Amino acid sequence: LNRHVLSFFTLAVFLLLATGSTDTKNAPSAEPNTPDPSSRSAAEDVRATAAALFTSRYARSNLASWNIRARPAGADCGVLLVTIGATMDDSIIESLHYSSDVYEGGVEHFYHERTFRGVVYSDASGHRWRYGLVSASEAENASPC
Amino acid sequence: MTIHVALPVMVGAAIYVSWRSPTLLLFRWFRVAEVWPLIQEWRQTVAAMSDSLPEWFIYSIPDALWVYALAAAMNLIWEGHARRAATPWLICAVVAGCGGEVLQRFGGIPGTYDARDLLLSGCAWLLALVIVPAGQIPYGGNT
């Protein structure tokens, strides 16, 4: 009997572990016009990897001292949130976004290519800039997903 | 127990934590436990590796390791007892591991059916039956 109890307990623990692999974006209450859950999940994987590579690339560039880091953000993880450990101004952000210093075509090209819908830059002072399909309120509240 | 159960679970969990979608429930638990920043640091560190890892390694191996570990655990729990006593639990292990995939195939639950997941999980279950020491008495005897 003890072994049956132990077996049951073991099975329960494993099933609990398995629930961790449930994709929270698969909930039936998701917006009706959202893409297929499986393709969303794959796209989010691509974005998470892309953001990490972005961080790694900038850490090895001549802008490394700015401590530029990227993470997917937004409710759908579709926004590239770029945090910069220095105070920026409009012209520097614009240069960062469009110049090909680190990425060919700039961040503008990078975010389109990696299926992000927009970019939010946040500097050390907390000031934010947005590009692409990101509303002002979303930009202000964007946090890593 | 460590080699056949804990190790596969830990390896599978490490793959999930490192390279799977951040929208999984697992990551919500990490946020609740307030270890999400650490996990993010780790994911950023290993993200570049995912380019060189095959898709089956990231998406199928963790499930297969889970099935292997569960079947191995059942085998070890029933070690020295008749195989038939362990049989229902071993069947539970394969149903729990492969049943979800079969249900996905027929639209019973959300998710993407993948024959490779099913094949690897089935193989993992069989492997656990073959290599993990189990019931020494084939049928009958001490139950």
Tab-separated table of N, CA, C and O in Angstrom, chain A residues 2 7-8 12 24 27 30 33 42 45 47 56 60 63 67 73 80 82 90 99 113 119 122-123 128 139:
chain	number	residue	atom	x	y	z
A	2	ASN	N	1.952	1.206	0.809
A	2	ASN	CA	2.838	2.366	0.877
A	2	ASN	C	3.429	2.712	-0.481
A	2	ASN	O	3.619	3.873	-0.810
A	7	SER	N	3.791	5.953	-5.258
A	7	SER	CA	3.648	6.068	-6.718
A	7	SER	C	2.688	7.203	-7.069
A	7	SER	O	2.938	7.994	-7.983
A	8	PHE	N	1.586	7.266	-6.335
A	8	PHE	CA	0.599	8.316	-6.582
A	8	PHE	C	1.204	9.696	-6.336
A	8	PHE	O	1.045	10.623	-7.137
A	12	ALA	N	1.835	12.675	-9.011
A	12	ALA	CA	1.294	14.020	-8.775
A	12	ALA	C	2.390	15.079	-8.892
A	12	ALA	O	2.188	16.140	-9.491
A	24	THR	N	1.067	30.223	-21.092
A	24	THR	CA	0.006	31.096	-20.581
A	24	THR	C	-0.662	31.894	-21.692
A	24	THR	O	-1.715	32.465	-21.506
A	27	ALA	N	-4.310	30.581	-23.312
A	27	ALA	CA	-5.602	30.670	-22.640
A	27	ALA	C	-6.699	30.994	-23.637
A	27	ALA	O	-6.514	31.818	-24.521
A	30	ALA	N	-7.751	34.573	-24.820
A	30	ALA	CA	-6.889	35.433	-25.629
A	30	ALA	C	-7.724	36.197	-26.645
A	30	ALA	O	-8.791	35.752	-27.049
A	33	ASN	N	-8.315	38.157	-32.360
A	33	ASN	CA	-7.521	38.413	-33.556
A	33	ASN	C	-6.034	38.139	-33.343
A	33	ASN	O	-5.218	38.529	-34.150
A	42	ALA	N	6.551	30.399	-30.807
A	42	ALA	CA	7.806	30.299	-31.553
A	42	ALA	C	8.353	31.696	-31.830
A	42	ALA	O	9.555	31.939	-31.706
A	45	ASP	N	9.991	33.080	-28.792
A	45	ASP	CA	11.319	32.489	-28.599
A	45	ASP	C	12.344	33.219	-29.454
A	45	ASP	O	13.448	33.531	-28.998
A	47	ARG	N	12.156	36.251	-30.568
A	47	ARG	CA	12.373	37.615	-30.058
A	47	ARG	C	13.254	37.617	-28.811
A	47	ARG	O	14.119	38.476	-28.659
A	56	SER	N	24.205	41.269	-26.335
A	56	SER	CA	25.570	40.752	-26.439
A	56	SER	C	26.376	41.521	-27.487
A	56	SER	O	27.539	41.851	-27.279
A	60	ARG	N	29.764	44.184	-26.919
A	60	ARG	CA	31.081	44.012	-27.543
A	60	ARG	C	31.416	45.157	-28.502
A	60	ARG	O	32.433	45.123	-29.171
A	63	LEU	N	30.106	50.944	-28.124
A	63	LEU	CA	29.108	51.604	-27.267
A	63	LEU	C	28.928	50.837	-25.957
A	63	LEU	O	27.985	51.093	-25.211
A	67	ASN	N	26.234	50.475	-21.614
A	67	ASN	CA	25.480	49.351	-21.018
A	67	ASN	C	24.089	49.208	-21.653
A	67	ASN	O	23.065	49.262	-20.968
A	73	ALA	N	9.368	43.103	-24.557
A	73	ALA	CA	8.466	43.726	-23.583
A	73	ALA	C	7.064	43.802	-24.169
A	73	ALA	O	6.836	43.453	-25.330
A	80	LEU	N	10.563	45.673	-28.525
A	80	LEU	CA	11.968	45.574	-28.126
A	80	LEU	C	12.253	46.727	-27.164
A	80	LEU	O	12.241	47.890	-27.572
A	82	VAL	N	14.772	48.660	-25.113
A	82	VAL	CA	16.222	48.878	-25.051
A	82	VAL	C	16.518	49.826	-23.901
A	82	VAL	O	16.061	50.970	-23.904
A	90	ASP	N	17.531	63.284	-27.943
A	90	ASP	CA	16.804	62.844	-29.135
A	90	ASP	C	17.735	62.467	-30.281
A	90	ASP	O	17.521	61.465	-30.969
A	99	SER	N	21.341	54.439	-37.492
A	99	SER	CA	22.698	54.266	-38.032
A	99	SER	C	23.076	52.780	-38.070
A	99	SER	O	22.543	51.959	-37.329
A	113	GLU	N	13.125	42.971	-38.793
A	113	GLU	CA	13.596	41.652	-39.224
A	113	GLU	C	13.311	40.583	-38.179
A	113	GLU	O	13.041	39.431	-38.505
A	119	VAL	N	9.898	49.581	-30.981
A	119	VAL	CA	11.050	49.691	-30.071
A	119	VAL	C	10.782	50.797	-29.059
A	119	VAL	O	10.219	51.838	-29.419
A	122	SER	N	14.864	53.395	-23.287
A	122	SER	CA	14.756	53.999	-21.959
A	122	SER	C	16.163	54.319	-21.472
A	122	SER	O	17.022	53.431	-21.411
A	123	ASP	N	16.415	55.585	-21.169
A	123	ASP	CA	17.780	55.941	-20.739
A	123	ASP	C	17.884	55.973	-19.215
A	123	ASP	O	16.921	55.651	-18.503
A	128	ARG	N	11.864	58.109	-22.126
A	128	ARG	CA	11.595	57.036	-23.085
A	128	ARG	C	11.310	57.595	-24.478
A	128	ARG	O	10.719	58.665	-24.614
A	139	ALA	N	4.536	52.703	-24.203
A	139	ALA	CA	5.971	52.995	-24.084
A	139	ALA	C	6.321	53.364	-22.644
A	139	ALA	O	7.347	52.940	-22.106
